[in-house]
XYZ file of C-alpha atoms in Angstrom:
651
model
C 158.333 149.050 22.972
C 158.579 152.275 25.002
C 161.537 154.640 24.752
C 162.593 153.628 28.284
C 163.299 150.089 27.050
C 166.376 151.009 24.978
C 169.703 152.185 26.391
C 171.616 152.011 23.088
C 170.801 154.094 20.041
C 172.295 155.329 16.800
C 173.229 158.976 16.468
C 170.681 161.371 15.015
C 172.839 162.380 12.057
C 174.416 159.331 10.385
C 176.914 159.759 7.572
C 174.906 159.262 4.378
C 176.069 158.530 0.838
C 173.781 159.339 -2.050
C 173.563 156.725 -4.821
C 175.191 154.165 -2.535
C 174.548 151.396 -5.057
C 177.072 152.930 -7.469
C 179.890 152.850 -4.886
C 182.510 150.189 -5.674
C 184.292 150.201 -2.323
C 183.810 151.812 1.063
C 186.629 152.276 3.570
C 186.480 153.478 7.153
C 189.381 155.380 8.691
C 189.035 155.019 12.459
C 191.755 157.575 13.267
C 189.965 160.456 11.509
C 186.445 158.971 11.828
C 186.096 159.276 8.055
C 184.295 157.139 5.489
C 185.663 156.908 1.938
C 183.238 156.010 -0.860
C 185.183 155.070 -4.007
C 183.584 154.955 -7.461
C 185.718 153.805 -10.399
C 185.201 154.088 -14.121
C 187.582 156.142 -16.268
C 188.761 158.284 -13.339
C 188.332 157.258 -9.723
C 185.856 159.451 -7.840
C 186.218 159.664 -4.054
C 183.799 161.149 -1.530
C 185.028 161.474 2.049
C 182.588 162.136 4.880
C 182.972 162.493 8.621
C 180.595 163.000 11.514
C 180.127 166.654 10.505
C 179.056 167.915 7.084
C 181.846 170.516 6.980
C 184.448 167.726 7.022
C 183.229 166.330 3.680
C 185.736 166.192 0.811
C 185.239 165.120 -2.829
C 187.952 164.666 -5.464
C 189.006 162.539 -8.456
C 192.147 160.434 -9.000
C 193.639 158.682 -11.999
C 192.383 155.121 -12.221
C 195.533 153.058 -11.578
C 193.844 149.911 -10.381
C 191.590 148.744 -7.614
C 191.911 150.705 -4.362
C 192.703 148.332 -1.483
C 193.016 150.979 1.242
C 192.733 154.777 1.391
C 193.290 157.173 4.317
C 194.036 160.834 4.964
C 196.743 161.864 7.381
C 195.660 163.915 10.398
C 194.150 167.177 9.219
C 193.554 165.881 5.668
C 197.015 167.089 4.634
C 198.256 164.021 2.740
C 196.276 161.192 1.130
C 197.667 157.647 1.097
C 196.283 155.056 -1.328
C 197.257 151.387 -1.558
C 196.569 149.680 -4.874
C 199.204 146.918 -4.879
C 200.753 144.639 -2.222
C 204.152 146.294 -2.729
C 203.634 150.059 -2.587
C 201.541 152.974 -1.321
C 200.798 156.109 -3.365
C 200.610 159.604 -1.882
C 198.917 162.853 -2.945
C 199.516 166.255 -1.328
C 196.401 168.119 -0.185
C 198.421 170.861 1.483
C 197.576 174.289 -0.032
C 200.147 175.570 -2.573
C 201.733 172.115 -2.934
C 201.591 170.275 -6.290
C 198.567 167.957 -6.444
C 200.690 165.137 -7.878
C 201.090 161.507 -6.865
C 204.305 159.987 -5.563
C 204.904 156.426 -4.452
C 206.834 154.393 -1.865
C 207.588 150.670 -2.060
C 208.139 148.608 1.068
C 211.842 148.021 1.822
C 211.648 144.351 2.760
C 212.138 142.020 -0.180
C 209.299 139.679 -1.071
C 207.108 141.364 1.556
C 203.436 142.176 1.023
C 201.850 145.245 2.574
C 198.940 144.237 4.801
C 197.976 147.849 5.441
C 199.214 151.195 6.751
C 198.477 153.611 9.608
C 199.058 157.351 9.934
C 200.551 158.179 13.352
C 200.987 161.904 12.661
C 200.190 164.327 9.844
C 203.473 163.386 8.132
C 204.368 160.020 9.722
C 203.108 156.673 8.463
C 203.687 152.983 9.258
C 203.610 150.217 6.640
C 202.602 146.849 8.108
C 203.846 143.962 5.967
C 203.781 140.208 6.461
C 207.495 140.460 7.356
C 207.424 143.376 9.796
C 206.772 147.121 10.044
C 208.390 150.160 8.402
C 208.085 153.613 9.975
C 208.392 156.540 7.530
C 208.403 160.318 7.564
C 206.602 161.805 4.565
C 208.357 164.816 2.995
C 205.579 166.519 0.997
C 207.804 169.279 -0.407
C 210.251 166.683 -1.822
C 207.476 164.215 -2.732
C 209.363 161.396 -1.049
C 209.538 159.359 2.165
C 212.350 158.891 4.691
C 212.645 155.571 6.541
C 212.896 156.310 10.289
C 212.902 152.776 11.669
C 211.929 149.232 10.742
C 211.464 145.943 12.558
C 211.507 142.463 11.032
C 208.873 140.130 12.449
C 206.428 137.625 10.962
C 202.992 139.196 10.900
C 199.646 137.442 10.466
C 197.442 140.515 10.939
C 197.465 143.813 12.814
C 195.266 146.181 14.861
C 195.707 149.921 15.394
C 194.501 152.146 18.260
C 194.559 155.764 16.990
C 193.993 157.376 20.420
C 197.240 155.906 21.742
C 199.102 155.452 18.417
C 199.805 151.790 19.254
C 199.957 149.053 16.601
C 199.369 145.446 17.641
C 200.945 142.674 15.531
C 199.841 139.032 15.562
C 202.835 136.684 15.331
C 203.653 132.943 15.514
C 201.829 130.089 13.804
C 198.766 130.186 16.023
C 198.738 133.988 15.952
C 198.243 134.300 19.706
C 201.569 135.996 20.513
C 200.943 139.730 20.150
C 203.666 142.343 19.786
C 202.666 145.995 20.340
C 204.621 149.020 19.063
C 204.069 152.599 20.232
C 204.679 155.703 18.094
C 205.221 159.290 19.203
C 206.884 162.313 17.589
C 209.056 160.406 15.130
C 209.973 157.587 17.522
C 208.976 153.935 17.516
C 209.235 151.906 20.716
C 208.749 148.207 21.213
C 206.393 147.343 24.057
C 206.242 144.055 25.972
C 204.913 141.194 23.883
C 202.378 138.847 25.417
C 200.480 135.672 24.714
C 196.714 135.327 24.470
C 195.575 132.241 26.355
C 193.562 130.229 23.824
C 190.740 127.936 24.952
C 191.419 124.216 25.243
C 190.077 122.204 22.292
C 189.929 118.419 21.847
C 193.040 116.892 20.227
C 194.245 116.798 17.512
C 192.444 120.061 16.659
C 194.371 123.311 16.975
C 192.935 126.778 17.396
C 194.384 129.889 15.776
C 193.723 133.408 17.039
C 191.627 135.320 14.523
C 191.580 139.113 14.240
C 187.777 138.875 14.337
C 188.088 137.928 18.014
C 190.419 140.799 18.945
C 189.750 144.505 19.509
C 192.045 147.257 20.781
C 190.543 150.114 22.762
C 191.371 152.957 25.105
C 189.203 152.517 28.217
C 189.424 155.007 31.076
C 192.726 156.289 29.702
C 194.337 152.826 29.618
C 195.057 150.711 26.545
C 193.393 147.282 26.486
C 193.331 144.318 24.141
C 189.927 142.629 24.239
C 189.815 138.937 23.334
C 186.476 137.326 22.521
C 187.024 133.844 23.924
C 184.785 131.009 22.706
C 184.952 127.889 24.855
C 184.462 124.381 23.529
C 180.954 122.973 23.982
C 182.525 120.004 25.780
C 183.740 122.173 28.654
C 181.812 122.693 31.889
C 181.079 126.344 31.007
C 180.722 126.685 27.224
C 179.540 130.320 27.409
C 181.748 132.875 25.720
C 183.579 135.625 27.555
C 185.637 138.708 26.785
C 189.110 138.729 28.352
C 190.840 142.099 28.798
C 194.610 142.513 28.775
C 195.999 145.865 29.932
C 198.979 147.166 27.944
C 201.151 149.594 29.925
C 203.735 151.744 28.111
C 206.382 150.082 30.243
C 206.284 146.796 32.074
C 204.549 143.502 31.417
C 201.053 143.011 30.053
C 198.474 141.754 32.555
C 195.177 139.956 32.183
C 192.930 142.209 34.261
C 189.248 141.611 33.522
C 186.867 138.896 32.352
C 183.454 139.849 31.016
C 180.919 137.015 31.284
C 178.589 136.879 28.259
C 176.459 133.995 29.616
C 175.673 132.695 26.124
C 177.285 131.400 22.938
C 177.192 132.452 19.296
C 178.583 135.253 17.152
C 179.475 138.565 18.767
C 180.831 141.989 17.906
C 182.536 144.502 20.220
C 182.360 148.275 20.654
C 183.652 150.691 23.257
C 181.309 153.630 23.842
C 181.861 156.183 26.623
C 184.333 153.796 28.332
C 181.743 151.010 28.297
C 182.400 147.693 26.557
C 179.357 146.950 24.388
C 178.939 143.343 23.229
C 176.438 142.613 20.446
C 174.942 139.121 20.129
C 173.901 138.189 16.608
C 171.286 135.474 17.095
C 169.212 137.409 19.669
C 169.969 140.803 18.088
C 170.606 142.231 21.541
C 173.483 144.054 23.177
C 174.888 144.129 26.698
C 177.252 146.583 28.354
C 180.058 146.197 30.864
C 181.769 148.801 33.038
C 185.170 147.562 34.157
C 185.275 150.166 36.960
C 182.322 148.432 38.621
C 184.368 145.668 40.162
C 184.656 143.558 43.249
C 187.167 144.890 45.812
C 190.350 143.001 46.691
C 190.219 140.840 43.583
C 193.297 140.537 41.351
C 191.332 139.437 38.310
C 187.948 141.068 38.089
C 185.083 138.993 36.763
C 182.166 141.114 35.557
C 178.547 140.437 34.804
C 176.627 142.775 32.460
C 175.677 146.057 34.117
C 172.224 146.018 32.526
C 169.968 143.327 31.042
C 170.279 142.610 27.290
C 168.482 145.064 25.028
C 168.289 145.636 21.283
C 169.515 148.880 19.749
C 166.779 151.480 19.445
C 165.136 151.088 16.003
C 166.111 153.761 13.504
C 163.816 154.923 10.720
C 165.382 156.344 7.569
C 163.345 159.194 6.073
C 162.748 158.785 2.323
C 164.429 161.358 0.097
C 164.623 162.013 -3.619
C 161.985 162.369 -6.346
C 160.060 159.229 -5.295
C 159.515 160.472 -1.753
C 156.023 161.512 -0.703
C 155.751 164.174 2.038
C 153.221 162.171 4.063
C 155.045 158.868 3.605
C 156.362 157.452 6.914
C 160.114 156.768 7.359
C 161.372 153.325 6.351
C 162.512 151.052 9.231
C 166.223 150.188 9.076
C 167.495 146.691 9.869
C 170.217 147.262 12.445
C 171.873 143.954 13.172
C 174.188 143.969 10.163
C 175.600 147.194 11.548
C 176.884 145.450 14.622
C 178.263 142.422 12.784
C 180.659 144.741 10.991
C 180.340 147.782 13.149
C 182.629 150.106 11.235
C 181.287 149.333 7.773
C 178.585 151.503 6.186
C 175.331 149.739 5.520
C 174.089 148.733 2.118
C 171.701 151.665 2.274
C 174.602 154.107 2.215
C 174.650 155.114 5.893
C 177.506 155.175 8.395
C 176.317 155.036 12.004
C 177.696 156.049 15.373
C 176.546 154.202 18.464
C 175.746 156.049 21.697
C 174.461 155.193 25.160
C 171.142 156.606 26.416
C 171.456 157.177 30.146
C 167.848 157.910 31.246
C 166.608 154.315 30.660
C 169.423 152.947 32.849
C 167.877 154.608 35.914
C 165.048 152.094 36.134
C 167.125 149.118 34.962
C 169.766 149.350 37.706
C 168.012 149.078 41.069
C 171.056 149.440 43.342
C 171.248 153.243 43.737
C 174.873 153.222 44.889
C 175.933 151.116 41.909
C 173.788 153.265 39.604
C 175.498 156.466 40.789
C 178.933 154.862 40.332
C 177.911 153.945 36.793
C 176.492 157.370 35.925
C 179.397 159.361 37.390
C 181.709 157.882 34.739
C 179.503 158.804 31.776
C 179.859 161.935 29.649
C 176.383 163.516 29.777
C 175.465 162.454 33.272
C 174.616 165.559 35.342
C 170.881 165.904 34.720
C 170.380 162.139 34.907
C 172.147 161.990 38.293
C 170.044 164.872 39.585
C 166.897 163.100 38.402
C 168.030 159.976 40.293
C 168.437 162.089 43.441
C 164.948 163.545 43.017
C 163.489 160.103 42.395
C 165.323 158.755 45.432
C 163.658 161.367 47.682
C 160.139 161.270 46.280
C 157.231 158.954 45.620
C 157.231 155.190 45.524
C 160.958 154.929 44.744
C 161.892 156.820 47.920
C 165.087 155.368 49.345
C 166.117 154.866 52.942
C 168.271 157.446 54.685
C 171.214 155.029 54.434
C 170.852 154.908 50.628
C 170.498 158.704 50.506
C 173.686 159.104 52.556
C 175.581 156.720 50.279
C 174.569 158.670 47.169
C 175.451 162.041 48.747
C 178.868 160.726 49.819
C 179.660 159.480 46.315
C 178.669 162.790 44.711
C 180.554 164.920 47.221
C 183.693 162.813 46.942
C 183.846 163.609 43.214
C 183.093 167.279 43.989
C 185.913 167.349 46.575
C 188.424 165.777 44.179
C 187.635 168.451 41.603
C 188.014 171.265 44.180
C 191.384 169.873 45.304
C 192.599 169.594 41.712
C 191.468 173.171 41.050
C 193.242 174.397 44.198
C 196.450 172.560 43.299
C 196.351 174.123 39.845
C 195.765 177.622 41.271
C 198.664 177.290 43.721
C 200.945 176.026 40.941
C 199.983 178.954 38.695
C 200.576 181.496 41.481
C 204.001 180.045 42.355
C 205.054 179.935 38.701
C 206.654 177.089 36.728
C 209.507 175.243 38.428
C 212.596 174.047 36.625
C 212.084 170.747 34.852
C 208.346 170.612 35.552
C 205.822 170.162 32.808
C 203.107 172.727 32.207
C 199.986 172.008 34.243
C 196.613 171.784 32.573
C 193.604 173.276 34.293
C 191.359 170.478 35.604
C 188.297 169.908 33.458
C 184.977 170.309 35.218
C 183.091 167.294 33.903
C 179.369 166.740 34.251
C 180.118 164.358 37.110
C 180.868 167.354 39.351
C 177.578 167.971 41.163
C 178.034 171.036 43.374
C 175.837 172.517 46.110
C 174.142 174.895 43.691
C 173.127 171.975 41.449
C 171.663 170.038 44.365
C 169.860 173.088 45.767
C 168.374 174.194 42.443
C 167.361 170.858 40.969
C 166.676 168.656 43.988
C 166.526 170.059 47.521
C 164.551 173.299 47.084
C 161.595 171.540 45.449
C 161.928 168.550 47.786
C 161.366 170.715 50.894
C 158.069 171.945 49.428
C 156.582 168.453 49.151
C 153.467 168.164 51.311
C 153.119 164.397 51.061
C 156.511 163.706 52.661
C 157.200 163.687 56.398
C 158.929 166.854 57.592
C 161.181 164.643 59.720
C 162.444 162.891 56.579
C 162.909 166.237 54.801
C 165.017 167.645 57.643
C 166.959 164.383 57.966
C 167.820 164.498 54.241
C 168.968 168.137 54.433
C 171.136 167.405 57.466
C 172.516 164.285 55.773
C 173.637 166.356 52.787
C 175.279 168.897 55.113
C 176.971 166.060 57.043
C 178.301 164.633 53.789
C 179.760 167.995 52.765
C 181.399 168.444 56.179
C 182.805 164.933 56.034
C 184.906 165.805 52.978
C 185.642 169.301 54.345
C 183.645 171.269 51.801
C 182.383 174.616 53.142
C 178.604 174.510 53.280
C 176.964 177.379 51.397
C 174.656 179.616 53.456
C 171.633 178.941 51.240
C 171.596 175.309 52.385
C 171.494 176.416 56.020
C 168.748 178.873 55.095
C 166.772 176.007 53.584
C 167.082 174.080 56.866
C 165.992 177.092 58.946
C 163.012 177.903 56.716
C 161.912 174.267 56.815
C 162.166 174.166 60.615
C 160.263 177.437 60.989
C 157.609 176.325 58.480
C 156.891 173.290 60.643
C 157.233 175.313 63.913
C 160.207 173.224 65.053
C 161.711 176.116 67.021
C 163.260 173.972 69.716
C 165.171 171.999 67.088
C 166.253 175.262 65.422
C 167.508 176.546 68.774
C 169.423 173.306 69.341
C 170.998 173.409 65.861
C 172.205 176.971 66.443
C 173.305 176.449 70.031
C 175.444 173.446 69.144
C 176.703 175.000 65.889
C 175.178 172.366 63.653
C 174.426 175.337 61.406
C 177.614 177.336 60.887
C 177.651 181.052 61.649
C 177.434 183.478 58.737
C 176.178 187.004 58.099
C 173.469 185.875 55.630
C 172.216 183.360 58.195
C 172.121 185.998 60.936
C 170.145 188.296 58.659
C 167.685 185.488 57.947
C 167.207 184.943 61.689
C 166.486 188.634 62.106
C 163.767 188.436 59.473
C 162.127 185.615 61.433
C 161.715 187.628 64.641
C 158.007 188.184 64.005
C 157.422 184.431 63.799
C 160.017 183.408 66.390
C 160.915 186.253 68.824
C 164.007 184.468 70.130
C 165.502 184.657 66.620
C 166.589 188.261 67.318
C 168.913 187.292 70.155
C 170.114 184.214 68.285
C 171.023 186.473 65.386
C 172.857 188.896 67.643
C 174.784 186.084 69.307
C 175.784 184.752 65.902
C 176.992 188.161 64.738
C 179.055 188.564 67.913
C 180.741 185.232 67.229
C 181.669 186.551 63.781
C 184.554 188.932 64.574
C 184.058 190.655 61.227
C 180.373 191.478 61.798
C 180.643 194.513 64.123
C 178.964 196.887 61.677
C 176.075 194.487 61.206
C 175.575 194.178 64.972
C 175.432 197.967 65.341
C 172.879 198.193 62.527
C 170.747 195.486 64.113
C 170.752 197.207 67.537
C 170.023 200.637 66.066
C 167.142 199.206 64.014
C 165.671 197.953 67.296
C 166.205 201.431 68.862
C 168.732 199.951 71.288
C 170.996 202.961 70.841
C 172.802 202.734 74.164
C 173.302 198.996 73.637
C 174.851 199.691 70.236
C 177.119 202.342 71.765
C 178.215 200.047 74.568
C 178.964 197.258 72.057
C 181.029 199.465 69.773
C 182.998 200.779 72.774
C 183.632 197.190 73.918
C 185.326 196.363 70.625
C 187.282 199.634 70.537
C 185.560 201.184 67.544
C 183.972 204.252 69.139
C 186.505 206.714 67.667
C 185.479 205.881 64.098
C 181.696 205.564 64.267
C 179.353 208.027 62.595
C 177.916 210.517 65.102
C 175.018 211.345 62.779
C 173.918 207.687 62.564
C 173.619 207.425 66.356
C 172.015 210.842 66.773
C 169.448 209.994 64.078
C 168.615 206.747 65.869
C 168.308 208.554 69.235
C 166.060 211.195 67.663
C 163.717 208.527 66.291
C 163.142 207.094 69.785
C 161.530 210.434 70.888
C 163.396 209.947 74.191
C 164.905 213.376 74.970
C 167.154 212.141 77.761
C 168.506 209.392 75.518
C 169.248 212.012 72.861
C 170.985 214.179 75.503
C 173.166 211.234 76.610
C 174.205 210.334 73.042
C 174.817 213.980 72.087
C 176.985 214.488 75.174
C 178.980 211.343 74.405
C 179.953 212.639 70.967
C 180.765 216.107 72.324
C 183.192 214.457 74.734
C 184.656 212.377 71.912
C 185.161 215.498 69.780
C 186.877 217.245 72.675
C 189.160 214.295 73.291
C 190.093 213.804 69.657
C 190.191 217.419 68.375
C 190.307 219.610 71.454
C 186.855 221.029 70.686
C 183.369 219.651 71.455
C 181.967 221.091 68.226
C 181.042 218.877 65.296
C 182.878 219.281 61.986
C 180.879 220.333 58.949
C 181.656 217.027 57.270
C 179.754 215.148 59.992
C 176.447 216.794 58.919
C 175.146 217.136 62.493
C 173.867 220.748 62.218
C 170.188 219.781 62.607
C 171.002 217.751 65.720
C 172.797 220.740 67.278
C 169.762 222.907 66.522
C 167.432 220.353 68.154
C 169.687 220.139 71.229
C 169.596 223.926 71.643
C 165.811 223.980 71.268
C 165.248 221.336 73.926
C 168.046 221.937 76.401
C 169.133 225.506 75.655
C 172.384 226.793 74.197
C 173.926 226.966 77.644
C 173.728 223.159 77.816
C 176.292 222.836 75.022
C 179.698 221.761 76.237
C 182.138 224.629 76.362
C 185.539 224.424 74.763
C 188.247 223.916 77.323
C 190.445 226.990 78.004
C 194.143 226.757 78.552
């Protein structure tokens, strides 16, 4: 199949273990994104790998029994190893600390440790079948201090490292879940809630299995995802994923239902805030975006955003002495990866799943929905810009209504970023207030598509298309400007210039005149200069430019320059007198301009004006040396005689 078929793929650089067949156990630490390969025999050899090669660690431990669980604390400072149901062993990896093991037994009598989770570099939680125990690790004393514990019957647990929340399954059926949150040495009990199990025929009873539960941080909110299998006797036997939102305070709410439209075995991932559901029998995956929802609906029911697709095939290049340079890579069977997504494959690889955005462009036909989907993805900018180009060109050209919808969505995100940036700037200038928390500068994500992006990648090339109606081109440009004005974003002059050049190119001078007369195109100095440059093509552009400069109260110098360049020296002098600037203007500039006209009487008039100004300001009609008007005085004498010079007034 073509590359455009697949929207899910494995990362280019999977974590690889050499001699994978000799590994006894492999453990995945979700908090640190690390894979532990454990080889036993005499001493226990451990290789730890993460998504980057520089994070790899290798060491040996005394063989004290089978390793049931192994994890580093944050920053690889302390290693925790569970070998028995009663205790966890620790080894310092902090520089200058003794590389010796110390151990901690669980406090609850007759309890068995189900597992443990690091919540900080020196804070750890033991989860037992009788409750949880929260400890502070003291590496210098090689001991642990119990901070808090909670007795509760536990069937199994889940941990979300991004939010440091542990979820405990309680009661006989396991469907009452109790979450605990951890932060800076504190443990807080969140609201417990009950998972609604499907109805099954009596006398059968259904227990909640951890295989059907996942905990994930989606769009900054913590969710529990329940894979709900309905009985085949029900009207709708298809499975679904039910999402429960867990707030830090307040009750848990069932917020979303994801319709899978089939039955069978499934596995769940969350990638780039998308819920990815893998179906075993068809070896396909579907994705859901919980932000794409129906308005005014308390419980949102979602269909897959895109049609089912398999993960892009991955070929493993052969390495080692048996490899032949010309030998093609070996295809890798992918489905077992998604059945146990976090477990390395038998071939010794650990994979990371990622979403390919370009193929989604042709799979999601609704352009408004597509833009909503793309705006929430990490690497979206160039894909969004390609959608805009596609929307304006060729067979996929959209209607003006669709174009307007897309522009409005993009500019709304742009506006929100500008407002956040302005709020941050104001807060920084006013300084921190008492009791307020430090503000973080807003992050400019790839979803922020500004005017420069649109001009460079979409609009400039679009206006050069010869196979598209000029009416549609102008309508699109004006629609983008309307959208910017609607959210009160100042339109950059180069967009107006693009409109003017397009109008002139198609000789639509009447429309240009209308746009300027009714201020559809906002006044600016760059725009006025552009109009001046168009005088040869459109003579009226000169006056339009001058009118625009006059409306700009800060453009007096530019107006004078324009008039002088057109040898309208008296007009320039009258204008500068009308705005009260005649006492500060350069005499030489005006005399030079008068000289270039070859009109002697005009030169006489201008020269006399500045003599009178000198007399009024300094009491003498003579020019100062700093004004550099000596050559003009000489010319005046040659043409009109020295007696024509104004005499200094006598007292």
